Amino acid sequence: MAVVQHKRGLGGVIYLVLAFGLGIYFTFAAVQGDYGMFARVAINAEAATLTEERDRLSAELAEMQNLTHRLSDDYLDLDLLDQQTRDVLGYMRSDEIAIR
């Protein structure tokens, strides 16, 4: 009786190694790639930061627009004008005492 030895082809091993390598590559790309989960978390954090900055700047803009309107020719707030004159020009009334 003769013993028959079966030779396995190298094609199956190459196929498995290639499939495993592609699986590892796509998993890595899904986690750390340009469009992966870590990039998504970083983009969301940056969006939250920029939203907070936008809201802060919007509030600051509204305050500046209010002050500008109050000093305009159409509407003049005398208290604000007095405050700005004191701050910018250093004016004070004759009956006031300045403490530095």
JSON list of N, CA, C and O in Angstrom, two decimals, residues 40-50:
[
{"chain": "A", "resi": 40, "resn": "ARG", "atom": "N", "xyz": [-13.47, 61.96, 14.22]},
{"chain": "A", "resi": 40, "resn": "ARG", "atom": "CA", "xyz": [-14.85, 62.40, 14.43]},
{"chain": "A", "resi": 40, "resn": "ARG", "atom": "C", "xyz": [-15.02, 63.05, 15.82]},
{"chain": "A", "resi": 40, "resn": "ARG", "atom": "O", "xyz": [-15.66, 64.07, 15.97]},
{"chain": "A", "resi": 41, "resn": "VAL", "atom": "N", "xyz": [-14.40, 62.44, 16.83]},
{"chain": "A", "resi": 41, "resn": "VAL", "atom": "CA", "xyz": [-14.45, 62.99, 18.19]},
{"chain": "A", "resi": 41, "resn": "VAL", "atom": "C", "xyz": [-13.76, 64.35, 18.22]},
{"chain": "A", "resi": 41, "resn": "VAL", "atom": "O", "xyz": [-14.26, 65.31, 18.83]},
{"chain": "A", "resi": 42, "resn": "ALA", "atom": "N", "xyz": [-12.61, 64.46, 17.56]},
{"chain": "A", "resi": 42, "resn": "ALA", "atom": "CA", "xyz": [-11.88, 65.74, 17.52]},
{"chain": "A", "resi": 42, "resn": "ALA", "atom": "C", "xyz": [-12.69, 66.81, 16.80]},
{"chain": "A", "resi": 42, "resn": "ALA", "atom": "O", "xyz": [-12.74, 67.97, 17.24]},
{"chain": "A", "resi": 43, "resn": "ILE", "atom": "N", "xyz": [-13.35, 66.45, 15.73]},
{"chain": "A", "resi": 43, "resn": "ILE", "atom": "CA", "xyz": [-14.17, 67.41, 14.98]},
{"chain": "A", "resi": 43, "resn": "ILE", "atom": "C", "xyz": [-15.36, 67.86, 15.82]},
{"chain": "A", "resi": 43, "resn": "ILE", "atom": "O", "xyz": [-15.70, 69.05, 15.85]},
{"chain": "A", "resi": 44, "resn": "ASN", "atom": "N", "xyz": [-15.99, 66.95, 16.54]},
{"chain": "A", "resi": 44, "resn": "ASN", "atom": "CA", "xyz": [-17.12, 67.31, 17.40]},
{"chain": "A", "resi": 44, "resn": "ASN", "atom": "C", "xyz": [-16.68, 68.23, 18.53]},
{"chain": "A", "resi": 44, "resn": "ASN", "atom": "O", "xyz": [-17.39, 69.17, 18.89]},
{"chain": "A", "resi": 45, "resn": "ALA", "atom": "N", "xyz": [-15.51, 67.97, 19.11]},
{"chain": "A", "resi": 45, "resn": "ALA", "atom": "CA", "xyz": [-15.00, 68.83, 20.18]},
{"chain": "A", "resi": 45, "resn": "ALA", "atom": "C", "xyz": [-14.69, 70.22, 19.65]},
{"chain": "A", "resi": 45, "resn": "ALA", "atom": "O", "xyz": [-14.99, 71.23, 20.30]},
{"chain": "A", "resi": 46, "resn": "GLU", "atom": "N", "xyz": [-14.09, 70.29, 18.47]},
{"chain": "A", "resi": 46, "resn": "GLU", "atom": "CA", "xyz": [-13.79, 71.59, 17.86]},
{"chain": "A", "resi": 46, "resn": "GLU", "atom": "C", "xyz": [-15.08, 72.34, 17.51]},
{"chain": "A", "resi": 46, "resn": "GLU", "atom": "O", "xyz": [-15.16, 73.55, 17.70]},
{"chain": "A", "resi": 47, "resn": "ALA", "atom": "N", "xyz": [-16.08, 71.63, 17.06]},
{"chain": "A", "resi": 47, "resn": "ALA", "atom": "CA", "xyz": [-17.36, 72.27, 16.74]},
{"chain": "A", "resi": 47, "resn": "ALA", "atom": "C", "xyz": [-18.00, 72.84, 17.99]},
{"chain": "A", "resi": 47, "resn": "ALA", "atom": "O", "xyz": [-18.57, 73.94, 17.97]},
{"chain": "A", "resi": 48, "resn": "ALA", "atom": "N", "xyz": [-17.92, 72.12, 19.11]},
{"chain": "A", "resi": 48, "resn": "ALA", "atom": "CA", "xyz": [-18.48, 72.62, 20.37]},
{"chain": "A", "resi": 48, "resn": "ALA", "atom": "C", "xyz": [-17.73, 73.87, 20.82]},
{"chain": "A", "resi": 48, "resn": "ALA", "atom": "O", "xyz": [-18.36, 74.85, 21.27]},
{"chain": "A", "resi": 49, "resn": "THR", "atom": "N", "xyz": [-16.41, 73.86, 20.70]},
{"chain": "A", "resi": 49, "resn": "THR", "atom": "CA", "xyz": [-15.61, 75.03, 21.07]},
{"chain": "A", "resi": 49, "resn": "THR", "atom": "C", "xyz": [-15.95, 76.23, 20.20]},
{"chain": "A", "resi": 49, "resn": "THR", "atom": "O", "xyz": [-16.11, 77.35, 20.70]},
{"chain": "A", "resi": 50, "resn": "LEU", "atom": "N", "xyz": [-16.07, 76.00, 18.91]},
{"chain": "A", "resi": 50, "resn": "LEU", "atom": "CA", "xyz": [-16.39, 77.10, 18.00]},
{"chain": "A", "resi": 50, "resn": "LEU", "atom": "C", "xyz": [-17.81, 77.62, 18.21]},
{"chain": "A", "resi": 50, "resn": "LEU", "atom": "O", "xyz": [-18.05, 78.82, 18.06]}
]
